[in-house]
Coordinates of C-alpha atoms in Angstrom, one line a residue:
M172 CA -8.1 -2.5 7.8
P173 CA -6.8 -2.0 11.3
V174 CA -3.8 0.2 10.5
F175 CA -3.0 2.4 13.5
F176 CA -2.9 6.2 12.9
E177 CA -1.6 8.2 15.8
Q178 CA -3.5 11.3 16.8
N179 CA -0.5 13.5 16.1
L180 CA -0.5 12.3 12.5
I181 CA -4.2 13.2 12.0
D182 CA -3.4 16.6 13.6
S183 CA -0.4 17.1 11.3
W184 CA -2.6 16.6 8.2
I185 CA -5.0 19.3 9.4
N186 CA -2.2 21.6 10.6
E187 CA -0.4 21.3 7.2
D188 CA -3.4 22.8 5.4
A189 CA -4.7 25.3 8.0
P190 CA -2.1 25.9 10.7
L191 CA -3.8 29.1 12.1
L192 CA -7.2 29.7 10.5
D193 CA -9.2 29.4 7.3
L194 CA -8.7 33.0 6.1
T195 CA -11.4 32.8 3.4
S196 CA -14.0 31.6 5.8
Q197 CA -13.1 34.3 8.2
V198 CA -13.4 37.0 5.6
M199 CA -16.7 35.7 4.3
G200 CA -18.1 35.4 7.8
L201 CA -18.7 31.7 7.6
H202 CA -18.5 30.6 11.2
H203 CA -21.2 28.6 13.0
Q204 CA -23.8 28.4 10.3
A205 CA -25.3 24.8 10.2
S206 CA -23.8 23.0 7.2
Q207 CA -23.5 19.6 5.6
M208 CA -20.8 18.1 3.4
T209 CA -20.9 15.0 1.1
F210 CA -18.0 13.3 -0.7
I211 CA -19.2 11.7 -3.9
A212 CA -17.4 9.3 -6.2
R213 CA -17.1 10.4 -9.8
G214 CA -16.0 6.9 -10.9
N215 CA -16.2 3.3 -9.8
Y216 CA -13.7 2.8 -7.0
I217 CA -12.6 0.8 -4.0
V218 CA -13.0 3.0 -1.0
A219 CA -10.1 3.6 1.3
G220 CA -9.2 6.2 4.0
S221 CA -12.8 6.8 5.2
E222 CA -12.0 6.1 8.8
E223 CA -9.2 8.6 8.8
V224 CA -11.4 11.2 7.1
M225 CA -13.9 10.7 9.9
R226 CA -11.2 11.5 12.4
V227 CA -10.2 14.6 10.5
I228 CA -13.8 15.8 10.4
T229 CA -14.4 15.1 14.1
N230 CA -11.2 16.9 15.1
C231 CA -12.4 19.9 13.2
Q232 CA -15.7 19.7 15.2
G233 CA -17.9 18.1 12.5
Q234 CA -20.0 15.0 12.9
V235 CA -20.0 12.1 10.4
T236 CA -23.5 10.7 9.9
D237 CA -22.9 8.1 7.2
Y238 CA -19.9 6.6 5.4
L239 CA -18.7 3.6 3.4
P240 CA -15.9 1.6 5.2
S241 CA -12.5 1.1 3.6
G242 CA -12.6 -1.9 1.2
T243 CA -16.1 -1.2 0.0
S244 CA -16.9 -0.9 -3.7
C245 CA -18.6 2.2 -4.8
H246 CA -20.0 3.4 -8.1
A247 CA -20.0 6.7 -9.9
G248 CA -22.4 9.2 -8.3
Q249 CA -22.5 7.3 -5.0
A250 CA -21.9 9.2 -1.7
I251 CA -18.9 7.9 0.2
L252 CA -19.3 10.0 3.3
H253 CA -21.7 12.5 4.7
C254 CA -21.2 14.9 7.6
T255 CA -22.7 17.9 9.3
G256 CA -21.4 20.7 11.5
P257 CA -20.7 24.4 11.7
A258 CA -19.4 25.9 8.4
H259 CA -15.9 26.7 9.8
A260 CA -15.5 23.0 10.8
L261 CA -16.5 21.5 7.5
L262 CA -14.6 24.0 5.4
R263 CA -11.4 23.4 7.4
A264 CA -11.8 19.6 7.0
W265 CA -12.8 19.8 3.3
K266 CA -9.6 19.7 1.3
V267 CA -7.6 17.5 3.7
S268 CA -10.4 14.9 3.6
Q269 CA -10.7 15.1 -0.2
N270 CA -6.9 14.6 -0.6
I271 CA -7.0 11.5 1.6
F272 CA -9.9 10.0 -0.3
E273 CA -8.4 10.7 -3.8
F274 CA -5.0 9.3 -2.8
A275 CA -6.2 6.3 -0.9
C276 CA -9.1 5.3 -3.2
G277 CA -6.8 5.6 -6.3
I278 CA -4.3 3.2 -4.8
A279 CA -7.0 0.8 -3.5
T280 CA -8.8 0.7 -6.9
Q281 CA -5.5 0.0 -8.8
T282 CA -4.6 -2.6 -6.2
H283 CA -7.9 -4.3 -6.6
A284 CA -7.6 -4.4 -10.4
L285 CA -4.1 -6.0 -10.1
V286 CA -5.1 -8.5 -7.5
T287 CA -8.2 -9.5 -9.5
T288 CA -6.1 -10.0 -12.6
V289 CA -3.5 -12.1 -10.8
K290 CA -6.0 -14.3 -9.0
H291 CA -7.9 -14.9 -12.2
H292 CA -4.8 -16.5 -13.8
N293 CA -3.2 -18.0 -10.7
S294 CA -5.5 -18.3 -7.7
K295 CA -2.6 -19.2 -5.4
A296 CA -0.4 -16.2 -6.2
A297 CA -0.3 -13.2 -3.9
V298 CA 0.3 -9.5 -4.6
L299 CA 2.7 -8.0 -2.1
T300 CA 3.5 -4.3 -1.8
T301 CA 6.9 -2.9 -1.0
R302 CA 8.1 -0.1 1.3
K303 CA 9.1 2.1 -1.7
H304 CA 6.5 4.8 -1.3
A305 CA 6.8 8.5 -0.9
P306 CA 8.2 9.4 2.6
G307 CA 5.5 10.1 5.2
L308 CA 2.8 8.1 3.4
R309 CA 3.5 4.6 4.6
K310 CA 0.4 4.1 6.8
L311 CA -2.1 5.6 4.3
A312 CA -0.5 3.7 1.4
L313 CA -0.5 0.5 3.4
K314 CA -4.2 0.9 4.3
A315 CA -5.1 1.6 0.7
T316 CA -3.3 -1.5 -0.6
L317 CA -4.9 -3.6 2.1
A318 CA -8.3 -2.2 1.1
G319 CA -7.6 -3.3 -2.5
G320 CA -6.7 -6.9 -1.5
A321 CA -2.9 -6.9 -1.4
M322 CA -0.6 -7.7 1.5
P323 CA 2.6 -5.9 2.6
H324 CA 5.8 -7.5 1.4
R325 CA 8.0 -5.8 4.0
L326 CA 6.9 -3.1 6.5
G327 CA 10.4 -2.2 7.5
L328 CA 14.0 -3.3 8.1
S329 CA 13.1 -4.6 11.6
E330 CA 10.5 -7.1 10.3
T331 CA 12.2 -9.6 7.9
V332 CA 15.6 -11.0 6.8
L333 CA 16.0 -9.9 3.2
I334 CA 19.5 -10.2 1.8
F335 CA 20.1 -7.9 -1.2
P336 CA 23.1 -7.7 -3.6
Q337 CA 24.2 -4.7 -1.6
H338 CA 24.6 -6.9 1.5
R339 CA 26.4 -9.6 -0.5
A340 CA 28.8 -6.9 -1.8
L341 CA 29.8 -6.2 1.8
L342 CA 30.0 -9.8 2.9
G343 CA 32.3 -10.8 0.1
D344 CA 31.0 -14.1 -1.1
W345 CA 28.3 -16.7 -0.8
Q346 CA 30.3 -18.8 1.7
N347 CA 30.3 -15.8 4.2
I348 CA 26.5 -15.5 3.8
Q349 CA 26.1 -19.2 4.5
A350 CA 28.3 -19.0 7.5
A351 CA 26.4 -16.0 8.9
L352 CA 23.0 -17.7 8.5
Q353 CA 24.2 -21.0 10.0
A354 CA 25.7 -19.2 13.0
R355 CA 22.2 -17.7 13.6
Q356 CA 20.0 -20.7 12.9
G357 CA 18.5 -20.7 16.4
E358 CA 17.7 -17.0 16.4
L359 CA 16.1 -17.4 12.9
A360 CA 13.9 -20.3 13.9
E361 CA 10.7 -18.3 13.3
K362 CA 12.0 -16.2 10.5
T363 CA 12.0 -16.6 6.7
V364 CA 15.3 -15.8 5.0
V365 CA 14.7 -14.2 1.6
I366 CA 17.6 -13.6 -0.8
E367 CA 17.3 -11.5 -3.9
V368 CA 18.9 -12.9 -7.0
E369 CA 19.1 -11.9 -10.7
T370 CA 20.4 -15.1 -12.4
L371 CA 19.9 -18.8 -12.2
E372 CA 23.4 -19.3 -10.9
Q373 CA 22.8 -16.8 -8.1
A374 CA 19.5 -18.6 -7.3
K375 CA 21.4 -21.9 -6.9
Q376 CA 24.1 -20.2 -4.7
A377 CA 21.4 -18.6 -2.6
I378 CA 19.7 -22.0 -2.0
Q379 CA 23.0 -23.5 -1.0
A380 CA 23.6 -20.6 1.4
G381 CA 20.3 -21.3 3.2
A382 CA 17.6 -19.2 1.5
D383 CA 14.0 -20.1 2.4
A384 CA 12.7 -17.9 -0.5
L385 CA 14.2 -16.4 -3.6
Q386 CA 13.2 -12.9 -4.8
F387 CA 14.0 -12.6 -8.5
D388 CA 14.6 -9.0 -9.4
K389 CA 13.8 -7.7 -12.9
V390 CA 13.8 -11.1 -14.5
P391 CA 11.6 -11.2 -17.6
A392 CA 8.5 -13.4 -17.1
A393 CA 9.4 -15.9 -19.8
Q394 CA 12.8 -16.5 -18.3
L395 CA 11.4 -16.7 -14.8
T396 CA 8.9 -19.3 -15.9
E397 CA 11.8 -21.5 -17.1
W398 CA 13.9 -21.1 -14.0
V399 CA 11.0 -21.7 -11.6
S400 CA 10.1 -24.9 -13.5
Q401 CA 13.6 -26.1 -13.1
L402 CA 14.0 -25.2 -9.4
R403 CA 10.6 -26.1 -7.9
P404 CA 10.8 -29.9 -8.4
L405 CA 14.2 -29.9 -6.8
H406 CA 13.2 -27.6 -3.9
P407 CA 9.5 -28.0 -3.3
H408 CA 9.5 -26.1 0.0
L409 CA 11.3 -23.1 -1.5
R410 CA 9.2 -20.0 -2.2
F411 CA 9.6 -17.8 -5.2
L412 CA 8.9 -14.1 -5.6
A413 CA 8.9 -11.9 -8.7
A414 CA 9.9 -8.3 -8.1
G415 CA 10.9 -5.3 -10.2
G416 CA 8.8 -3.5 -12.8
I417 CA 5.6 -5.5 -12.1
R418 CA 2.6 -3.5 -13.3
L419 CA -1.0 -4.2 -14.4
D420 CA 0.1 -4.5 -18.0
N421 CA 2.5 -7.4 -17.3
A422 CA 1.0 -9.0 -14.3
V423 CA -0.6 -11.8 -16.2
A424 CA 2.7 -13.1 -17.5
Y425 CA 4.3 -13.0 -14.0
A426 CA 1.2 -14.6 -12.4
C427 CA 1.6 -17.5 -14.9
S428 CA 5.3 -17.9 -14.3
G429 CA 4.9 -20.2 -11.3
V430 CA 6.0 -17.8 -8.6
D431 CA 4.2 -17.7 -5.2
A432 CA 3.9 -13.9 -5.1
L433 CA 4.4 -10.7 -7.1
V434 CA 6.2 -7.9 -5.3
T435 CA 5.4 -4.4 -6.6
S436 CA 5.8 -0.7 -5.9
S437 CA 3.7 0.5 -8.9
L438 CA 0.4 0.6 -7.0
Y439 CA 1.6 3.6 -4.9
Y440 CA 1.7 5.7 -8.1
A441 CA -1.8 4.9 -9.2
P442 CA -3.8 7.8 -10.6
P443 CA -5.8 9.6 -7.9
A444 CA -9.5 8.9 -7.7
D445 CA -11.9 11.7 -8.7
I446 CA -13.9 12.6 -5.6
G447 CA -16.4 15.4 -5.7
V448 CA -17.4 17.5 -2.6
R449 CA -20.8 19.1 -2.1
I450 CA -21.2 21.6 0.7
E451 CA -24.7 23.0 1.5
K452 CA -26.6 24.7 4.2
G453 CA -27.6 22.5 7.1
D454 CA -31.3 22.5 6.1
A455 CA -30.7 21.4 2.5
Q456 CA -32.2 18.1 1.4

């Protein structure tokens, strides 16, 4: 998962937890004693964030000796990462690293479950994740969903043309949307124009306006099945997306509705994985 994490982001995670010193380690005299630390899965998970944990540990002056890459399956009791170094280094990196693993592995595992469910019922349907995550967590959330088998729906405003009802409200009517898109046809030659709709009538108007794809927002799966079955024979090159309230418990219905992709934010709120941490003296076996 080649998501780029700037060095200042890694530093900020460490600085957030221990901006000056680890006072407990200082008081207890835990400084340069040889130590080792192991992160252990307490459940069956998809690993995510291990490369970033490696950087946290290295920045704290530890050395990673073994790890499972992001996207790897692990079972309860399995070691995800092992490192060595002076006590102060490992203790400083400990909680930051554990937090990264628990957040990222939780999302990756939930993502994998959703993707597996969808693919089982519709092998051609994709699971796409939105940009509706907690502020500051975009890169780690993105990496975790990639590790679980999903793809990003939209990484930011600069990436895609996605016309929401809020845009339509400012433009006035569908004719103005059509005129704006026609005026930019050359500039949009390599872009896909997606228009979000909520009704069948809006879908027909969006197609007339020049949509390449329709994003149906909060349309019940049974209704969406009916609409897609009507529209696809008439517009075979059009793509259909289901969005709004899609979760593991209703994914099967949406996967069977005939859409090309399911767009979801729910994966960002997956329960965290339970990752144990064992710290021992350096000569421990």
